[in-house]
Amino acid sequence: MNTLTLWFHQFGSPPIFHRVTARLSPWLYASATLIGFIGLYGGLVLAPADYQQSDAYRIIFVHVPCAWMSLFAYFFMAINAFIALVWRIKISEILAMASAPIGAVFTAITLATGSIWGKPMWGTWWTWDARLTSELVLLFLYVGVIGLYNAIEDRRQAARAAAFLALVGIVNVPIVHFSVTWWNTLHQGSTVRLLGPSRIDSSMLWPLLLLALATHVWFFASVFARARVSLLELESGKDWARSAVLGPGAAHD
Amino acid sequence: MTDFLAMGGYGAYVWSSYAIFVVALLIDFLAPRLRRQRVITDLGGRLKRQRKRQEKSA
């Protein structure tokens, strides 16, 4: 086995995952916060006002990164749900279930800030157009996964049932992404594009990309923090969990 | 400074968006910590009771 595969296998072992993420977690939170503050400073202070939307456009710096995260978190959840269903890997079950509440938070921020942006620019808080409705469905999918996971007593069975729902719901992700091109919507099309030039000035682009990076790092910090707790709960009968709770030396007596 | 806070007349919209963002992430930061505390208290209590029972039967 090469080093990378070996490392990956070890990362799947609950005690090693618990220990490695403990060391990783503060760095992830700290760097996400630091990058986020630089991005916020760039977006709120350094970036100029928009010629059309004046300062109202600054909502983009929280709205768009959170919207990207709402899809990224779902993608991450679905991949782990797939691994959990096919190979029954415990860590994947836990990672999938840990990403659901974070995705729900990012989706809720996206909907709330989008609504607040829509009021002054479109003249309405809400409209049933393709982008807004599919993003709302995304929130319902997250809530459904969380609800199903908590409704079943056995943690592993619950995770598998919820993972199945998560996997079925992935059909909504491309719908959210392409909704602005497939249908006529009030929502504008993509401003930042991976293929081809972005339709945004670089003075506004760099804070946006920094905040996108910050929210991605934040996601992993949060998903690890949540997964560690679930793992401790799930493995509470094992020696490693006992020594993690009571301190080393308490495991065998 | 007042100009900055006014955000060209859109202050209420801009700042409420940023407030939602910060508060939501703060909750996201605290939630797993509070749960961890609860899990550790529960587990610690259970392990202590277990040990007492073992001592009694020994």
PDB file of C-alpha atoms in Angstrom:
ATOM      1  CA  MET A   1       0.000   0.000   0.000  1.00  0.00           C
ATOM      2  CA  ASN A   2       1.387   3.424  -0.818  1.00  0.00           C
ATOM      3  CA  THR A   3       1.624   6.112   1.849  1.00  0.00           C
ATOM      4  CA  LEU A   4      -1.447   8.037   0.758  1.00  0.00           C
ATOM      5  CA  THR A   5      -3.757   5.005   0.759  1.00  0.00           C
ATOM      6  CA  LEU A   6      -2.306   3.926   4.078  1.00  0.00           C
ATOM      7  CA  TRP A   7      -2.878   7.369   5.552  1.00  0.00           C
ATOM      8  CA  PHE A   8      -6.437   7.306   4.253  1.00  0.00           C
ATOM      9  CA  HIS A   9      -7.087   3.911   5.821  1.00  0.00           C
ATOM     10  CA  GLN A  10      -5.685   5.070   9.132  1.00  0.00           C
ATOM     11  CA  PHE A  11      -7.806   8.199   9.012  1.00  0.00           C
ATOM     12  CA  GLY A  12     -10.824   5.882   8.870  1.00  0.00           C
ATOM     13  CA  SER A  13      -9.951   4.337  12.218  1.00  0.00           C
ATOM     14  CA  PRO A  14     -12.039   6.014  14.961  1.00  0.00           C
ATOM     15  CA  PRO A  15      -9.290   6.557  17.593  1.00  0.00           C
ATOM     16  CA  ILE A  16      -6.850   7.935  15.013  1.00  0.00           C
ATOM     17  CA  PHE A  17      -9.532  10.157  13.471  1.00  0.00           C
ATOM     18  CA  HIS A  18     -10.424  11.434  16.925  1.00  0.00           C
ATOM     19  CA  ARG A  19      -6.801  12.214  17.752  1.00  0.00           C
ATOM     20  CA  VAL A  20      -5.792  13.748  14.404  1.00  0.00           C
ATOM     21  CA  THR A  21      -8.842  16.016  14.190  1.00  0.00           C
ATOM     22  CA  ALA A  22      -8.241  17.186  17.775  1.00  0.00           C
ATOM     23  CA  ARG A  23      -4.876  18.518  16.676  1.00  0.00           C
ATOM     24  CA  LEU A  24      -6.182  19.852  13.349  1.00  0.00           C
ATOM     25  CA  SER A  25      -9.346  21.540  14.593  1.00  0.00           C
ATOM     26  CA  PRO A  26      -8.001  24.716  16.263  1.00  0.00           C
ATOM     27  CA  TRP A  27      -5.790  25.458  13.228  1.00  0.00           C
ATOM     28  CA  LEU A  28      -8.712  25.086  10.851  1.00  0.00           C
ATOM     29  CA  TYR A  29     -10.968  27.361  12.920  1.00  0.00           C
ATOM     30  CA  ALA A  30      -8.178  29.925  13.346  1.00  0.00           C
ATOM     31  CA  SER A  31      -7.195  30.054   9.681  1.00  0.00           C
ATOM     32  CA  ALA A  32     -10.839  30.202   8.557  1.00  0.00           C
ATOM     33  CA  THR A  33     -11.459  33.138  10.913  1.00  0.00           C
ATOM     34  CA  LEU A  34      -8.279  34.940   9.843  1.00  0.00           C
ATOM     35  CA  ILE A  35      -8.903  34.500   6.105  1.00  0.00           C
ATOM     36  CA  GLY A  36     -12.544  35.439   6.676  1.00  0.00           C
ATOM     37  CA  PHE A  37     -11.640  38.711   8.389  1.00  0.00           C
ATOM     38  CA  ILE A  38      -9.225  39.675   5.598  1.00  0.00           C
ATOM     39  CA  GLY A  39     -11.968  38.902   3.081  1.00  0.00           C
ATOM     40  CA  LEU A  40     -14.547  40.893   5.041  1.00  0.00           C
ATOM     41  CA  TYR A  41     -12.156  43.863   5.284  1.00  0.00           C
ATOM     42  CA  GLY A  42     -11.565  43.676   1.536  1.00  0.00           C
ATOM     43  CA  GLY A  43     -15.259  43.415   0.798  1.00  0.00           C
ATOM     44  CA  LEU A  44     -16.551  46.039   3.196  1.00  0.00           C
ATOM     45  CA  VAL A  45     -13.741  48.596   3.143  1.00  0.00           C
ATOM     46  CA  LEU A  46     -11.392  48.196   0.180  1.00  0.00           C
ATOM     47  CA  ALA A  47     -13.780  47.194  -2.612  1.00  0.00           C
ATOM     48  CA  PRO A  48     -15.445  50.152  -4.349  1.00  0.00           C
ATOM     49  CA  ALA A  49     -19.223  50.606  -4.499  1.00  0.00           C
ATOM     50  CA  ASP A  50     -21.026  49.104  -7.471  1.00  0.00           C
ATOM     51  CA  TYR A  51     -22.028  51.525 -10.265  1.00  0.00           C
ATOM     52  CA  GLN A  52     -25.566  50.182 -10.292  1.00  0.00           C
ATOM     53  CA  GLN A  53     -26.299  48.713  -6.864  1.00  0.00           C
ATOM     54  CA  SER A  54     -24.134  51.145  -4.849  1.00  0.00           C
ATOM     55  CA  ASP A  55     -23.191  49.563  -1.493  1.00  0.00           C
ATOM     56  CA  ALA A  56     -26.063  47.075  -1.416  1.00  0.00           C
ATOM     57  CA  TYR A  57     -24.034  44.722  -3.616  1.00  0.00           C
ATOM     58  CA  ARG A  58     -21.691  44.078  -0.656  1.00  0.00           C
ATOM     59  CA  ILE A  59     -24.148  41.405   0.476  1.00  0.00           C
ATOM     60  CA  ILE A  60     -22.515  39.316  -2.288  1.00  0.00           C
ATOM     61  CA  PHE A  61     -19.503  38.695  -0.030  1.00  0.00           C
ATOM     62  CA  VAL A  62     -21.553  36.631   2.410  1.00  0.00           C
ATOM     63  CA  HIS A  63     -24.361  35.483   0.109  1.00  0.00           C
ATOM     64  CA  VAL A  64     -22.321  33.874  -2.668  1.00  0.00           C
ATOM     65  CA  PRO A  65     -19.730  32.005  -0.538  1.00  0.00           C
ATOM     66  CA  CYS A  66     -22.570  30.581   1.586  1.00  0.00           C
ATOM     67  CA  ALA A  67     -24.502  29.591  -1.536  1.00  0.00           C
ATOM     68  CA  TRP A  68     -21.426  27.766  -2.865  1.00  0.00           C
ATOM     69  CA  MET A  69     -21.042  26.091   0.508  1.00  0.00           C
ATOM     70  CA  SER A  70     -24.670  24.970   0.535  1.00  0.00           C
ATOM     71  CA  LEU A  71     -23.922  22.941  -2.613  1.00  0.00           C
ATOM     72  CA  PHE A  72     -20.421  21.877  -1.570  1.00  0.00           C
ATOM     73  CA  ALA A  73     -21.693  20.571   1.783  1.00  0.00           C
ATOM     74  CA  TYR A  74     -24.391  18.581  -0.003  1.00  0.00           C
ATOM     75  CA  PHE A  75     -21.843  17.141  -2.400  1.00  0.00           C
ATOM     76  CA  PHE A  76     -19.586  16.164   0.503  1.00  0.00           C
ATOM     77  CA  MET A  77     -22.543  14.638   2.349  1.00  0.00           C
ATOM     78  CA  ALA A  78     -23.664  12.645  -0.706  1.00  0.00           C
ATOM     79  CA  ILE A  79     -20.169  11.261  -1.397  1.00  0.00           C
ATOM     80  CA  ASN A  80     -19.856  10.102   2.196  1.00  0.00           C
ATOM     81  CA  ALA A  81     -23.407   8.751   2.131  1.00  0.00           C
ATOM     82  CA  PHE A  82     -22.501   6.718  -0.963  1.00  0.00           C
ATOM     83  CA  ILE A  83     -19.360   5.309   0.691  1.00  0.00           C
ATOM     84  CA  ALA A  84     -21.364   4.589   3.846  1.00  0.00           C
ATOM     85  CA  LEU A  85     -24.023   2.677   1.921  1.00  0.00           C
ATOM     86  CA  VAL A  86     -21.675   0.717  -0.321  1.00  0.00           C
ATOM     87  CA  TRP A  87     -18.725  -0.050   1.964  1.00  0.00           C
ATOM     88  CA  ARG A  88     -20.352   0.465   5.384  1.00  0.00           C
ATOM     89  CA  ILE A  89     -17.483   2.624   6.589  1.00  0.00           C
ATOM     90  CA  LYS A  90     -18.328   4.078   9.990  1.00  0.00           C
ATOM     91  CA  ILE A  91     -16.411   7.334   9.529  1.00  0.00           C
ATOM     92  CA  SER A  92     -18.249   8.024   6.293  1.00  0.00           C
ATOM     93  CA  GLU A  93     -21.630   7.583   7.964  1.00  0.00           C
ATOM     94  CA  ILE A  94     -20.589  10.027  10.633  1.00  0.00           C
ATOM     95  CA  LEU A  95     -19.058  12.555   8.229  1.00  0.00           C
ATOM     96  CA  ALA A  96     -22.186  12.478   6.064  1.00  0.00           C
ATOM     97  CA  MET A  97     -24.434  13.094   9.052  1.00  0.00           C
ATOM     98  CA  ALA A  98     -22.090  15.761  10.448  1.00  0.00           C
ATOM     99  CA  SER A  99     -22.206  17.779   7.229  1.00  0.00           C
ATOM    100  CA  ALA A 100     -26.021  17.980   7.151  1.00  0.00           C
ATOM    101  CA  PRO A 101     -26.456  20.619   9.899  1.00  0.00           C
ATOM    102  CA  ILE A 102     -23.579  22.720   8.522  1.00  0.00           C
ATOM    103  CA  GLY A 103     -25.072  22.585   5.040  1.00  0.00           C
ATOM    104  CA  ALA A 104     -28.423  23.558   6.506  1.00  0.00           C
ATOM    105  CA  VAL A 105     -26.830  26.558   8.243  1.00  0.00           C
ATOM    106  CA  PHE A 106     -25.168  27.737   5.027  1.00  0.00           C
ATOM    107  CA  THR A 107     -28.385  27.227   3.048  1.00  0.00           C
ATOM    108  CA  ALA A 108     -30.350  29.203   5.634  1.00  0.00           C
ATOM    109  CA  ILE A 109     -27.792  32.055   5.481  1.00  0.00           C
ATOM    110  CA  THR A 110     -28.016  32.010   1.674  1.00  0.00           C
ATOM    111  CA  LEU A 111     -31.806  32.246   1.716  1.00  0.00           C
ATOM    112  CA  ALA A 112     -31.894  34.923   4.421  1.00  0.00           C
ATOM    113  CA  THR A 113     -29.209  37.175   2.896  1.00  0.00           C
ATOM    114  CA  GLY A 114     -30.639  36.628  -0.582  1.00  0.00           C
ATOM    115  CA  SER A 115     -34.008  37.753   0.664  1.00  0.00           C
ATOM    116  CA  ILE A 116     -32.471  40.822   2.301  1.00  0.00           C
ATOM    117  CA  TRP A 117     -30.662  41.599  -0.971  1.00  0.00           C
ATOM    118  CA  GLY A 118     -33.795  41.021  -3.020  1.00  0.00           C
ATOM    119  CA  LYS A 119     -35.889  43.569  -1.158  1.00  0.00           C
ATOM    120  CA  PRO A 120     -33.956  46.714  -2.192  1.00  0.00           C
ATOM    121  CA  MET A 121     -32.889  45.419  -5.641  1.00  0.00           C
ATOM    122  CA  TRP A 122     -35.899  43.468  -6.903  1.00  0.00           C
ATOM    123  CA  GLY A 123     -38.515  45.083  -4.683  1.00  0.00           C
ATOM    124  CA  THR A 124     -39.541  41.801  -3.094  1.00  0.00           C
ATOM    125  CA  TRP A 125     -38.326  39.596  -0.254  1.00  0.00           C
ATOM    126  CA  TRP A 126     -39.292  36.400  -2.013  1.00  0.00           C
ATOM    127  CA  THR A 127     -40.431  35.127  -5.377  1.00  0.00           C
ATOM    128  CA  TRP A 128     -41.115  31.568  -6.503  1.00  0.00           C
ATOM    129  CA  ASP A 129     -38.535  31.465  -9.239  1.00  0.00           C
ATOM    130  CA  ALA A 130     -36.311  28.512 -10.115  1.00  0.00           C
ATOM    131  CA  ARG A 131     -33.158  29.494  -8.216  1.00  0.00           C
ATOM    132  CA  LEU A 132     -34.903  30.524  -5.013  1.00  0.00           C
ATOM    133  CA  THR A 133     -37.291  27.582  -4.971  1.00  0.00           C
ATOM    134  CA  SER A 134     -34.605  24.959  -5.656  1.00  0.00           C
ATOM    135  CA  GLU A 135     -32.433  26.446  -2.899  1.00  0.00           C
ATOM    136  CA  LEU A 136     -35.415  26.213  -0.532  1.00  0.00           C
ATOM    137  CA  VAL A 137     -35.863  22.559  -1.543  1.00  0.00           C
ATOM    138  CA  LEU A 138     -32.169  22.084  -0.685  1.00  0.00           C
ATOM    139  CA  LEU A 139     -32.876  23.379   2.833  1.00  0.00           C
ATOM    140  CA  PHE A 140     -35.803  20.954   3.151  1.00  0.00           C
ATOM    141  CA  LEU A 141     -33.557  18.085   2.042  1.00  0.00           C
ATOM    142  CA  TYR A 142     -31.021  18.966   4.734  1.00  0.00           C
ATOM    143  CA  VAL A 143     -33.789  19.192   7.341  1.00  0.00           C
ATOM    144  CA  GLY A 144     -35.168  15.854   6.126  1.00  0.00           C
ATOM    145  CA  VAL A 145     -31.775  14.155   6.492  1.00  0.00           C
ATOM    146  CA  ILE A 146     -31.286  15.600   9.999  1.00  0.00           C
ATOM    147  CA  GLY A 147     -34.834  14.639  11.010  1.00  0.00           C
ATOM    148  CA  LEU A 148     -34.594  11.094   9.696  1.00  0.00           C
ATOM    149  CA  TYR A 149     -31.221  10.599  11.387  1.00  0.00           C
ATOM    150  CA  ASN A 150     -32.670  11.671  14.720  1.00  0.00           C
ATOM    151  CA  ALA A 151     -35.922   9.732  14.360  1.00  0.00           C
ATOM    152  CA  ILE A 152     -34.337   6.262  14.411  1.00  0.00           C
ATOM    153  CA  GLU A 153     -32.977   4.918  17.694  1.00  0.00           C
ATOM    154  CA  ASP A 154     -30.088   2.796  16.377  1.00  0.00           C
ATOM    155  CA  ARG A 155     -27.366   5.260  15.276  1.00  0.00           C
ATOM    156  CA  ARG A 156     -25.954   3.141  12.463  1.00  0.00           C
ATOM    157  CA  GLN A 157     -29.332   2.201  11.022  1.00  0.00           C
ATOM    158  CA  ALA A 158     -30.375   5.833  11.295  1.00  0.00           C
ATOM    159  CA  ALA A 159     -27.250   6.924   9.415  1.00  0.00           C
ATOM    160  CA  ARG A 160     -27.899   4.458   6.609  1.00  0.00           C
ATOM    161  CA  ALA A 161     -31.534   5.522   6.201  1.00  0.00           C
ATOM    162  CA  ALA A 162     -30.586   9.204   6.181  1.00  0.00           C
ATOM    163  CA  ALA A 163     -27.662   8.516   3.823  1.00  0.00           C
ATOM    164  CA  PHE A 164     -30.107   7.006   1.355  1.00  0.00           C
ATOM    165  CA  LEU A 165     -32.268  10.134   1.487  1.00  0.00           C
ATOM    166  CA  ALA A 166     -29.160  12.292   1.048  1.00  0.00           C
ATOM    167  CA  LEU A 167     -28.153  10.288  -2.007  1.00  0.00           C
ATOM    168  CA  VAL A 168     -31.580  10.585  -3.649  1.00  0.00           C
ATOM    169  CA  GLY A 169     -31.598  14.315  -2.968  1.00  0.00           C
ATOM    170  CA  ILE A 170     -28.361  14.896  -4.921  1.00  0.00           C
ATOM    171  CA  VAL A 171     -30.560  15.315  -8.013  1.00  0.00           C
ATOM    172  CA  ASN A 172     -31.392  18.771  -6.651  1.00  0.00           C
ATOM    173  CA  VAL A 173     -27.770  19.978  -6.681  1.00  0.00           C
ATOM    174  CA  PRO A 174     -27.397  20.411 -10.479  1.00  0.00           C
ATOM    175  CA  ILE A 175     -30.908  21.861 -10.537  1.00  0.00           C
ATOM    176  CA  VAL A 176     -29.844  24.599  -8.122  1.00  0.00           C
ATOM    177  CA  HIS A 177     -26.648  25.239 -10.050  1.00  0.00           C
ATOM    178  CA  PHE A 178     -28.123  25.364 -13.552  1.00  0.00           C
ATOM    179  CA  SER A 179     -31.505  26.876 -12.612  1.00  0.00           C
ATOM    180  CA  VAL A 180     -30.372  30.323 -13.759  1.00  0.00           C
ATOM    181  CA  THR A 181     -29.526  29.050 -17.235  1.00  0.00           C
ATOM    182  CA  TRP A 182     -32.331  26.524 -17.684  1.00  0.00           C
ATOM    183  CA  TRP A 183     -35.161  28.853 -16.743  1.00  0.00           C
ATOM    184  CA  ASN A 184     -35.922  32.540 -16.900  1.00  0.00           C
ATOM    185  CA  THR A 185     -35.360  33.698 -13.365  1.00  0.00           C
ATOM    186  CA  LEU A 186     -35.222  36.962 -11.497  1.00  0.00           C
ATOM    187  CA  HIS A 187     -31.905  35.785 -10.087  1.00  0.00           C
ATOM    188  CA  GLN A 188     -28.854  36.837 -12.071  1.00  0.00           C
ATOM    189  CA  GLY A 189     -26.628  34.309 -13.808  1.00  0.00           C
ATOM    190  CA  SER A 190     -23.206  33.217 -12.576  1.00  0.00           C
ATOM    191  CA  THR A 191     -20.826  36.119 -12.100  1.00  0.00           C
ATOM    192  CA  VAL A 192     -17.777  34.088 -11.190  1.00  0.00           C
ATOM    193  CA  ARG A 193     -17.014  31.342 -13.664  1.00  0.00           C
ATOM    194  CA  LEU A 194     -14.440  28.586 -13.605  1.00  0.00           C
ATOM    195  CA  LEU A 195     -14.422  28.391 -17.393  1.00  0.00           C
ATOM    196  CA  GLY A 196     -13.919  31.690 -19.113  1.00  0.00           C
ATOM    197  CA  PRO A 197     -13.455  35.157 -17.637  1.00  0.00           C
ATOM    198  CA  SER A 198     -15.490  36.194 -14.599  1.00  0.00           C
ATOM    199  CA  ARG A 199     -17.877  39.104 -14.977  1.00  0.00           C
ATOM    200  CA  ILE A 200     -16.611  40.903 -11.919  1.00  0.00           C
ATOM    201  CA  ASP A 201     -13.809  43.377 -11.274  1.00  0.00           C
ATOM    202  CA  SER A 202     -10.730  41.985  -9.529  1.00  0.00           C
ATOM    203  CA  SER A 203     -11.127  44.489  -6.662  1.00  0.00           C
ATOM    204  CA  MET A 204     -14.404  42.742  -5.842  1.00  0.00           C
ATOM    205  CA  LEU A 205     -13.315  39.256  -6.847  1.00  0.00           C
ATOM    206  CA  TRP A 206     -10.447  38.703  -4.404  1.00  0.00           C
ATOM    207  CA  PRO A 207     -12.483  39.358  -1.226  1.00  0.00           C
ATOM    208  CA  LEU A 208     -15.171  37.057  -2.601  1.00  0.00           C
ATOM    209  CA  LEU A 209     -12.661  34.263  -3.273  1.00  0.00           C
ATOM    210  CA  LEU A 210     -11.048  34.725   0.152  1.00  0.00           C
ATOM    211  CA  LEU A 211     -14.429  34.393   1.846  1.00  0.00           C
ATOM    212  CA  ALA A 212     -15.149  31.324  -0.263  1.00  0.00           C
ATOM    213  CA  LEU A 213     -11.854  29.828   0.937  1.00  0.00           C
ATOM    214  CA  ALA A 214     -12.641  30.800   4.543  1.00  0.00           C
ATOM    215  CA  THR A 215     -16.073  29.156   4.462  1.00  0.00           C
ATOM    216  CA  HIS A 216     -14.597  25.981   2.944  1.00  0.00           C
ATOM    217  CA  VAL A 217     -11.984  25.741   5.706  1.00  0.00           C
ATOM    218  CA  TRP A 218     -14.694  26.538   8.264  1.00  0.00           C
ATOM    219  CA  PHE A 219     -16.791  23.704   6.879  1.00  0.00           C
ATOM    220  CA  PHE A 220     -14.031  21.172   7.495  1.00  0.00           C
ATOM    221  CA  ALA A 221     -13.350  22.553  10.982  1.00  0.00           C
ATOM    222  CA  SER A 222     -17.025  22.229  11.834  1.00  0.00           C
ATOM    223  CA  VAL A 223     -17.538  18.831  10.199  1.00  0.00           C
ATOM    224  CA  PHE A 224     -14.563  17.428  12.130  1.00  0.00           C
ATOM    225  CA  ALA A 225     -15.774  18.929  15.421  1.00  0.00           C
ATOM    226  CA  ARG A 226     -19.224  17.377  14.927  1.00  0.00           C
ATOM    227  CA  ALA A 227     -17.849  14.039  13.724  1.00  0.00           C
ATOM    228  CA  ARG A 228     -15.590  13.759  16.802  1.00  0.00           C
ATOM    229  CA  VAL A 229     -18.543  14.061  19.169  1.00  0.00           C
ATOM    230  CA  SER A 230     -20.644  11.550  17.234  1.00  0.00           C
ATOM    231  CA  LEU A 231     -17.720   9.136  17.145  1.00  0.00           C
ATOM    232  CA  LEU A 232     -17.210   9.421  20.894  1.00  0.00           C
ATOM    233  CA  GLU A 233     -20.908   8.749  21.439  1.00  0.00           C
ATOM    234  CA  LEU A 234     -21.018   5.830  19.016  1.00  0.00           C
ATOM    235  CA  GLU A 235     -17.867   4.178  20.358  1.00  0.00           C
ATOM    236  CA  SER A 236     -18.516   4.906  24.031  1.00  0.00           C
ATOM    237  CA  GLY A 237     -18.036   1.235  24.926  1.00  0.00           C
ATOM    238  CA  LYS A 238     -14.548   1.085  23.442  1.00  0.00           C
ATOM    239  CA  ASP A 239     -11.300   1.552  25.344  1.00  0.00           C
ATOM    240  CA  TRP A 240     -10.110   4.524  23.302  1.00  0.00           C
ATOM    241  CA  ALA A 241     -13.317   6.435  24.017  1.00  0.00           C
ATOM    242  CA  ARG A 242     -13.017   5.740  27.741  1.00  0.00           C
ATOM    243  CA  SER A 243      -9.476   7.025  27.889  1.00  0.00           C
ATOM    244  CA  ALA A 244     -10.497  10.041  25.785  1.00  0.00           C
ATOM    245  CA  VAL A 245     -13.167  10.883  28.372  1.00  0.00           C
ATOM    246  CA  LEU A 246     -11.480   9.870  31.636  1.00  0.00           C
ATOM    247  CA  GLY A 247      -7.891  10.458  30.618  1.00  0.00           C
ATOM    248  CA  PRO A 248      -5.248   7.840  29.762  1.00  0.00           C
ATOM    249  CA  GLY A 249      -4.781   4.972  32.214  1.00  0.00           C
ATOM    250  CA  ALA A 250      -8.494   4.751  32.949  1.00  0.00           C
ATOM    251  CA  ALA A 251      -9.090   2.354  30.077  1.00  0.00           C
ATOM    252  CA  HIS A 252      -7.981  -0.835  31.815  1.00  0.00           C
ATOM    253  CA  ASP A 253      -9.091  -1.291  35.394  1.00  0.00           C
TER     254      ASP A 253
ATOM    255  CA  MET B   1     -17.339  56.341   9.802  1.00  0.00           C
ATOM    256  CA  THR B   2     -21.029  57.306   9.573  1.00  0.00           C
ATOM    257  CA  ASP B   3     -20.674  57.068   5.799  1.00  0.00           C
ATOM    258  CA  PHE B   4     -19.271  53.599   6.198  1.00  0.00           C
ATOM    259  CA  LEU B   5     -22.106  52.518   8.484  1.00  0.00           C
ATOM    260  CA  ALA B   6     -24.741  54.062   6.206  1.00  0.00           C
ATOM    261  CA  MET B   7     -23.556  51.960   3.212  1.00  0.00           C
ATOM    262  CA  GLY B   8     -25.020  54.431   0.737  1.00  0.00           C
ATOM    263  CA  GLY B   9     -28.434  54.191   2.366  1.00  0.00           C
ATOM    264  CA  TYR B  10     -28.449  50.390   2.322  1.00  0.00           C
ATOM    265  CA  GLY B  11     -26.945  50.055   5.817  1.00  0.00           C
ATOM    266  CA  ALA B  12     -29.861  48.117   7.307  1.00  0.00           C
ATOM    267  CA  TYR B  13     -29.761  45.556   4.487  1.00  0.00           C
ATOM    268  CA  VAL B  14     -25.992  45.134   4.357  1.00  0.00           C
ATOM    269  CA  TRP B  15     -25.390  44.991   8.113  1.00  0.00           C
ATOM    270  CA  SER B  16     -28.272  42.652   8.843  1.00  0.00           C
ATOM    271  CA  SER B  17     -26.894  40.245   6.206  1.00  0.00           C
ATOM    272  CA  TYR B  18     -23.454  40.312   7.785  1.00  0.00           C
ATOM    273  CA  ALA B  19     -24.980  39.926  11.264  1.00  0.00           C
ATOM    274  CA  ILE B  20     -26.902  36.822  10.159  1.00  0.00           C
ATOM    275  CA  PHE B  21     -23.696  35.397   8.681  1.00  0.00           C
ATOM    276  CA  VAL B  22     -21.649  35.967  11.840  1.00  0.00           C
ATOM    277  CA  VAL B  23     -24.330  34.832  14.297  1.00  0.00           C
ATOM    278  CA  ALA B  24     -25.113  31.673  12.303  1.00  0.00           C
ATOM    279  CA  LEU B  25     -21.441  30.678  12.179  1.00  0.00           C
ATOM    280  CA  LEU B  26     -21.084  31.436  15.896  1.00  0.00           C
ATOM    281  CA  ILE B  27     -23.951  29.034  16.611  1.00  0.00           C
ATOM    282  CA  ASP B  28     -22.317  26.516  14.276  1.00  0.00           C
ATOM    283  CA  PHE B  29     -19.112  26.898  16.312  1.00  0.00           C
ATOM    284  CA  LEU B  30     -20.809  26.472  19.708  1.00  0.00           C
ATOM    285  CA  ALA B  31     -23.224  23.627  18.872  1.00  0.00           C
ATOM    286  CA  PRO B  32     -20.660  20.778  18.671  1.00  0.00           C
ATOM    287  CA  ARG B  33     -18.840  22.118  21.755  1.00  0.00           C
ATOM    288  CA  LEU B  34     -21.985  22.057  23.886  1.00  0.00           C
ATOM    289  CA  ARG B  35     -22.857  18.595  22.616  1.00  0.00           C
ATOM    290  CA  ARG B  36     -19.366  17.339  23.373  1.00  0.00           C
ATOM    291  CA  GLN B  37     -19.656  18.623  26.930  1.00  0.00           C
ATOM    292  CA  ARG B  38     -22.951  16.776  27.357  1.00  0.00           C
ATOM    293  CA  VAL B  39     -21.635  13.532  25.855  1.00  0.00           C
ATOM    294  CA  ILE B  40     -18.547  13.610  28.084  1.00  0.00           C
ATOM    295  CA  THR B  41     -20.611  14.268  31.235  1.00  0.00           C
ATOM    296  CA  ASP B  42     -22.995  11.431  30.358  1.00  0.00           C
ATOM    297  CA  LEU B  43     -20.219   9.012  29.473  1.00  0.00           C
ATOM    298  CA  GLY B  44     -18.120   9.926  32.505  1.00  0.00           C
ATOM    299  CA  GLY B  45     -21.075   9.306  34.827  1.00  0.00           C
ATOM    300  CA  ARG B  46     -21.874   6.006  33.187  1.00  0.00           C
ATOM    301  CA  LEU B  47     -18.284   4.791  33.467  1.00  0.00           C
ATOM    302  CA  LYS B  48     -18.078   5.772  37.147  1.00  0.00           C
ATOM    303  CA  ARG B  49     -21.307   3.926  37.968  1.00  0.00           C
ATOM    304  CA  GLN B  50     -19.998   0.914  36.088  1.00  0.00           C
ATOM    305  CA  ARG B  51     -16.799   0.871  38.101  1.00  0.00           C
ATOM    306  CA  LYS B  52     -18.689   1.163  41.410  1.00  0.00           C
ATOM    307  CA  ARG B  53     -20.847  -1.799  40.483  1.00  0.00           C
ATOM    308  CA  GLN B  54     -17.745  -3.822  39.648  1.00  0.00           C
ATOM    309  CA  GLU B  55     -16.140  -2.924  42.977  1.00  0.00           C
ATOM    310  CA  LYS B  56     -19.254  -4.001  44.868  1.00  0.00           C
ATOM    311  CA  SER B  57     -19.447  -7.366  43.147  1.00  0.00           C
ATOM    312  CA  ALA B  58     -15.735  -8.033  43.574  1.00  0.00           C
TER     313      ALA B  58
END
